[in-house]
Short mmCIF file of C-alpha atoms and ligand atoms in Angstrom, two decimals:
data_model
loop_
_atom_site.label_atom_id
_atom_site.label_comp_id
_atom_site.label_asym_id
_atom_site.label_seq_id
_atom_site.Cartn_x
_atom_site.Cartn_y
_atom_site.Cartn_z
CA MET A 240 -66.04 -45.75 -10.06
CA SER A 241 -65.66 -49.15 -8.59
CA ALA A 242 -65.85 -52.73 -9.19
CA GLN A 243 -67.43 -53.48 -12.71
CA ALA A 244 -70.52 -55.96 -12.78
CA GLY A 245 -69.38 -57.93 -15.66
CA GLN A 246 -66.48 -58.38 -18.29
CA VAL A 247 -65.08 -61.92 -18.44
CA GLU A 248 -62.86 -63.67 -20.83
CA GLY A 249 -64.67 -66.02 -23.25
CA ALA A 250 -68.37 -66.23 -23.42
CA PHE A 251 -70.64 -64.28 -21.03
CA ARG A 252 -72.55 -67.39 -19.48
CA ILE A 253 -75.96 -66.43 -18.30
CA GLY A 254 -78.25 -68.65 -16.10
CA VAL A 255 -82.00 -67.44 -16.09
CA LEU A 256 -84.68 -68.15 -13.52
CA ALA A 257 -88.14 -67.98 -14.68
CA SER A 258 -91.67 -69.30 -13.14
CA GLY A 259 -94.07 -68.02 -15.59
CA THR A 260 -94.61 -67.76 -19.36
CA GLY A 261 -91.33 -66.73 -20.07
CA THR A 262 -91.64 -63.85 -22.74
CA ASN A 263 -88.86 -62.20 -21.00
CA LEU A 264 -86.75 -65.44 -21.33
CA GLN A 265 -87.77 -65.64 -24.86
CA ALA A 266 -86.51 -62.04 -25.67
CA ILE A 267 -83.34 -62.77 -24.30
CA LEU A 268 -83.08 -66.16 -26.17
CA ASP A 269 -83.81 -64.00 -29.49
CA ARG A 270 -82.13 -61.10 -28.52
CA VAL A 271 -78.72 -62.04 -26.90
CA HIS A 272 -78.20 -65.73 -26.71
CA GLY A 273 -75.54 -66.72 -29.01
CA ARG A 274 -74.62 -63.16 -29.93
CA GLU A 275 -71.88 -60.85 -28.93
CA GLY A 276 -70.44 -63.83 -27.04
CA ILE A 277 -73.36 -64.16 -24.63
CA GLU A 278 -74.87 -67.55 -23.92
CA VAL A 279 -77.93 -68.69 -21.90
CA VAL A 280 -76.34 -71.84 -20.32
CA GLY A 281 -79.26 -72.72 -18.14
CA VAL A 282 -82.76 -71.93 -17.32
CA ALA A 283 -84.11 -72.96 -13.91
CA SER A 284 -87.80 -72.87 -12.48
CA ASP A 285 -89.29 -73.58 -9.18
CA ARG A 286 -92.37 -74.54 -11.12
CA PRO A 287 -92.04 -77.83 -13.47
CA ASP A 288 -95.03 -76.54 -15.58
CA ALA A 289 -93.65 -73.30 -16.46
CA ARG A 290 -93.80 -72.19 -20.03
CA ALA A 291 -90.42 -70.64 -19.92
CA LEU A 292 -88.85 -74.40 -19.40
CA GLU A 293 -90.46 -75.22 -22.74
CA ARG A 294 -89.07 -72.22 -24.32
CA ALA A 295 -85.69 -73.18 -23.01
CA ARG A 296 -85.78 -76.64 -24.25
CA ALA A 297 -86.79 -75.45 -27.74
CA ALA A 298 -83.60 -73.31 -27.84
CA GLY A 299 -81.75 -76.46 -27.03
CA VAL A 300 -80.86 -74.96 -23.49
CA GLU A 301 -80.62 -77.19 -20.26
CA THR A 302 -83.41 -76.67 -17.86
CA ALA A 303 -83.90 -77.62 -14.19
CA VAL A 304 -86.58 -77.50 -11.81
CA PHE A 305 -86.12 -76.75 -7.92
CA PRO A 306 -89.56 -76.57 -6.37
CA PRO A 307 -90.20 -75.22 -3.00
CA GLU A 308 -91.77 -78.78 -1.85
CA ALA A 309 -88.44 -80.67 -2.42
CA HIS A 310 -86.32 -78.85 0.31
CA ALA A 311 -87.76 -78.19 3.81
CA GLU A 312 -86.25 -74.82 3.90
CA ARG A 313 -85.60 -72.00 1.46
CA GLU A 314 -82.19 -72.05 2.26
CA ALA A 315 -81.58 -75.89 1.00
CA ARG A 316 -83.40 -75.16 -2.24
CA ASP A 317 -81.38 -71.94 -2.84
CA ARG A 318 -78.15 -73.80 -2.12
CA ALA A 319 -79.17 -76.41 -4.67
CA LEU A 320 -79.91 -73.65 -7.24
CA ALA A 321 -76.95 -71.77 -6.63
CA ASP A 322 -74.74 -75.08 -6.79
CA TRP A 323 -76.48 -75.85 -10.36
CA LEU A 324 -75.56 -72.49 -11.37
CA ALA A 325 -72.04 -72.50 -10.13
CA GLU A 326 -71.69 -75.71 -11.78
CA ARG A 327 -72.40 -73.97 -15.22
CA SER A 328 -69.98 -71.10 -14.31
CA VAL A 329 -72.82 -68.38 -14.77
CA ASP A 330 -71.33 -64.85 -14.84
CA LEU A 331 -74.92 -63.29 -14.20
CA VAL A 332 -78.09 -64.78 -12.96
CA VAL A 333 -81.12 -63.28 -14.55
CA LEU A 334 -84.60 -63.16 -13.01
CA ALA A 335 -86.92 -63.19 -15.64
CA GLY A 336 -90.42 -63.68 -13.72
CA TYR A 337 -89.01 -65.81 -11.20
CA MET A 338 -91.72 -65.51 -8.08
CA GLN A 339 -89.54 -66.90 -5.08
CA LEU A 340 -87.51 -64.59 -3.03
CA LEU A 341 -83.60 -65.63 -3.20
CA SER A 342 -81.90 -66.33 0.16
CA PRO A 343 -79.03 -63.88 1.38
CA GLU A 344 -76.80 -66.96 0.99
CA PHE A 345 -77.81 -67.10 -2.61
CA LEU A 346 -77.13 -63.73 -3.36
CA SER A 347 -73.63 -63.61 -1.63
CA ARG A 348 -72.79 -66.43 -4.04
CA PHE A 349 -73.37 -64.00 -7.23
CA PRO A 350 -72.32 -60.72 -5.53
CA ALA A 351 -73.66 -57.95 -7.97
CA ARG A 352 -74.58 -60.44 -10.62
CA VAL A 353 -78.24 -60.99 -10.09
CA ILE A 354 -80.61 -58.90 -11.88
CA ASN A 355 -84.42 -58.58 -12.17
CA VAL A 356 -86.99 -57.03 -14.36
CA HIS A 357 -89.97 -55.37 -12.72
CA PRO A 358 -93.19 -53.89 -14.14
CA ALA A 359 -93.19 -50.57 -12.22
CA LEU A 360 -90.75 -47.71 -11.88
CA LEU A 361 -89.23 -48.42 -8.75
CA PRO A 362 -89.23 -47.56 -5.92
CA ALA A 363 -93.09 -47.28 -6.76
CA PHE A 364 -94.83 -50.54 -6.33
CA PRO A 365 -92.52 -53.27 -5.54
CA GLY A 366 -93.52 -56.80 -5.00
CA LEU A 367 -96.38 -58.70 -6.29
CA ASP A 368 -99.19 -57.13 -8.62
CA ALA A 369 -96.91 -54.03 -9.35
CA VAL A 370 -99.33 -53.02 -12.25
CA ASP A 371 -102.55 -53.63 -10.05
CA GLN A 372 -100.96 -51.49 -7.42
CA ALA A 373 -100.46 -48.71 -9.82
CA LEU A 374 -103.69 -48.90 -11.41
CA ALA A 375 -105.30 -48.73 -7.76
CA TYR A 376 -103.03 -45.79 -7.20
CA GLY A 377 -104.39 -43.90 -10.16
CA VAL A 378 -101.02 -43.24 -11.70
CA LYS A 379 -100.74 -41.49 -15.00
CA VAL A 380 -97.07 -42.93 -15.92
CA PHE A 381 -96.17 -46.59 -15.74
CA GLY A 382 -92.68 -48.33 -16.24
CA VAL A 383 -90.20 -50.86 -16.45
CA THR A 384 -87.22 -51.22 -14.14
CA VAL A 385 -84.22 -53.34 -14.52
CA HIS A 386 -82.31 -53.83 -11.26
CA PHE A 387 -79.69 -55.49 -9.39
CA VAL A 388 -81.24 -57.96 -6.64
CA ASP A 389 -80.30 -57.15 -3.09
CA GLU A 390 -81.98 -58.89 0.01
CA GLY A 391 -85.17 -56.57 -0.13
CA VAL A 392 -88.10 -56.87 -2.35
CA ASP A 393 -87.51 -55.19 -5.59
CA SER A 394 -84.86 -52.86 -3.50
CA GLY A 395 -81.62 -52.95 -5.28
CA PRO A 396 -79.89 -50.67 -7.43
CA VAL A 397 -81.51 -49.40 -10.73
CA LEU A 398 -79.53 -50.63 -14.08
CA LEU A 399 -82.35 -49.19 -16.46
CA GLN A 400 -85.84 -47.55 -16.22
CA ARG A 401 -88.33 -46.34 -19.02
CA ALA A 402 -91.49 -44.80 -18.32
CA VAL A 403 -94.66 -44.82 -20.38
CA GLU A 404 -97.60 -42.34 -20.11
CA LEU A 405 -101.05 -44.10 -20.14
CA PRO A 406 -103.09 -41.37 -18.63
CA ASP A 407 -106.31 -43.32 -19.51
CA ALA A 408 -105.16 -47.05 -18.73
CA ARG A 409 -107.87 -49.01 -16.70
CA THR A 410 -106.96 -52.57 -16.76
CA PRO A 411 -103.86 -54.61 -16.05
CA ASP A 412 -104.02 -55.95 -19.57
CA GLU A 413 -104.11 -52.58 -21.36
CA VAL A 414 -100.83 -51.52 -19.01
CA LEU A 415 -99.02 -54.83 -19.87
CA ALA A 416 -99.62 -54.43 -23.44
CA GLU A 417 -97.61 -51.45 -23.54
CA LEU A 418 -94.97 -52.76 -20.70
CA ARG A 419 -93.83 -56.21 -22.11
CA PRO A 420 -92.21 -54.70 -25.48
CA ILE A 421 -90.41 -52.40 -23.29
CA GLU A 422 -89.16 -55.30 -20.84
CA HIS A 423 -88.25 -57.48 -23.92
CA GLU A 424 -86.16 -54.37 -24.81
CA LEU A 425 -84.62 -53.31 -21.39
CA LEU A 426 -83.59 -56.97 -20.15
CA PRO A 427 -81.53 -57.86 -23.10
CA GLU A 428 -80.06 -54.62 -23.26
CA ALA A 429 -79.14 -54.53 -19.76
CA ILE A 430 -77.40 -58.11 -20.15
CA ARG A 431 -75.72 -56.62 -23.18
CA LEU A 432 -74.26 -53.82 -21.19
CA ILE A 433 -73.00 -55.86 -18.27
CA ALA A 434 -71.47 -58.57 -20.73
CA ARG A 435 -69.47 -55.92 -22.38
CA GLY A 436 -68.34 -54.38 -18.98
CA ALA A 437 -70.06 -50.98 -19.50
CA VAL A 438 -71.89 -51.32 -15.89
CA SER A 439 -70.29 -50.16 -12.73
CA PHE A 440 -71.11 -48.41 -9.11
CA ASP A 441 -70.28 -44.95 -8.37
CA ALA A 442 -67.77 -45.15 -5.63
CA ALA A 443 -69.65 -42.08 -4.00
CA ASN A 444 -72.89 -43.50 -4.23
CA PRO A 445 -72.92 -47.45 -4.65
CA ARG A 446 -76.62 -47.39 -5.19
CA ARG A 447 -75.95 -45.33 -8.45
CA VAL A 448 -75.14 -47.60 -11.34
CA VAL A 449 -72.96 -46.00 -13.85
CA ILE A 450 -73.32 -47.22 -17.64
CA SER A 451 -69.97 -46.11 -19.82
CA ASP A 452 -70.41 -45.76 -23.61
C1 LIG B 213 -92.90 -59.47 -16.27
O1 LIG B 213 -93.89 -58.73 -16.19
C2 LIG B 213 -91.73 -58.95 -15.14
O2 LIG B 213 -91.76 -57.70 -15.06
C3 LIG B 213 -92.26 -59.83 -14.01
O3 LIG B 213 -92.74 -60.82 -14.06
C4 LIG B 213 -93.17 -61.04 -15.49
C5 LIG B 213 -92.67 -62.03 -16.13
O4 LIG B 213 -93.40 -62.29 -17.57
N1 LIG B 213 -90.94 -60.06 -12.92
P1 LIG B 213 -92.70 -63.59 -18.36
O5 LIG B 213 -93.12 -64.69 -17.73
O6 LIG B 213 -91.45 -63.20 -18.46
O7 LIG B 213 -93.60 -63.21 -19.78
#
């Protein structure tokens, strides 16, 4: 096994990026923030109206907005965002419904330290509207993936996955009602595992994430 993805002295500091309602952020705030040495030290969004920001403020967590229109190029915006996170000394960046692709330069600032939650069993149905894609395909098994973020779209190494059989599902709402509670369990669990240094990469196959007891 090679480099570990977490394990630092003192508090394990998390920055969360979210664009939407922020139910995954809420799960992080409720389940890991202030526990086991884990602290959410900042929540940033591309959207000033993201409900996630209200949730962060209600929990007393610092917030910031980096709207696309404030910068001529994505690279400049991501640089400002990375600076904001680095100023808060984050150990891990968690994408919880963040709807922007991050630049290679941003990712190089936080190597193997950016994770995302996706409502499908990757590598099936990456990108937007994963649940709609899965329904259109007619799958019988849906699921959730928590993965490390690389330069592709939902293509980084898989950390945690859980499947759910829904052979009769017809609408996105039906599927999401089953997937949301799984997301809210897996994302905090992934954070806990990384924070306690239980996550590493298989030297023989760096795509394979190894989780120790
Ligand atoms: C979740 O379904 C997540 O899988 C996807 O974006 C959604 C965010 O939901 N990446 P919320 O804002 O956390 O409620």
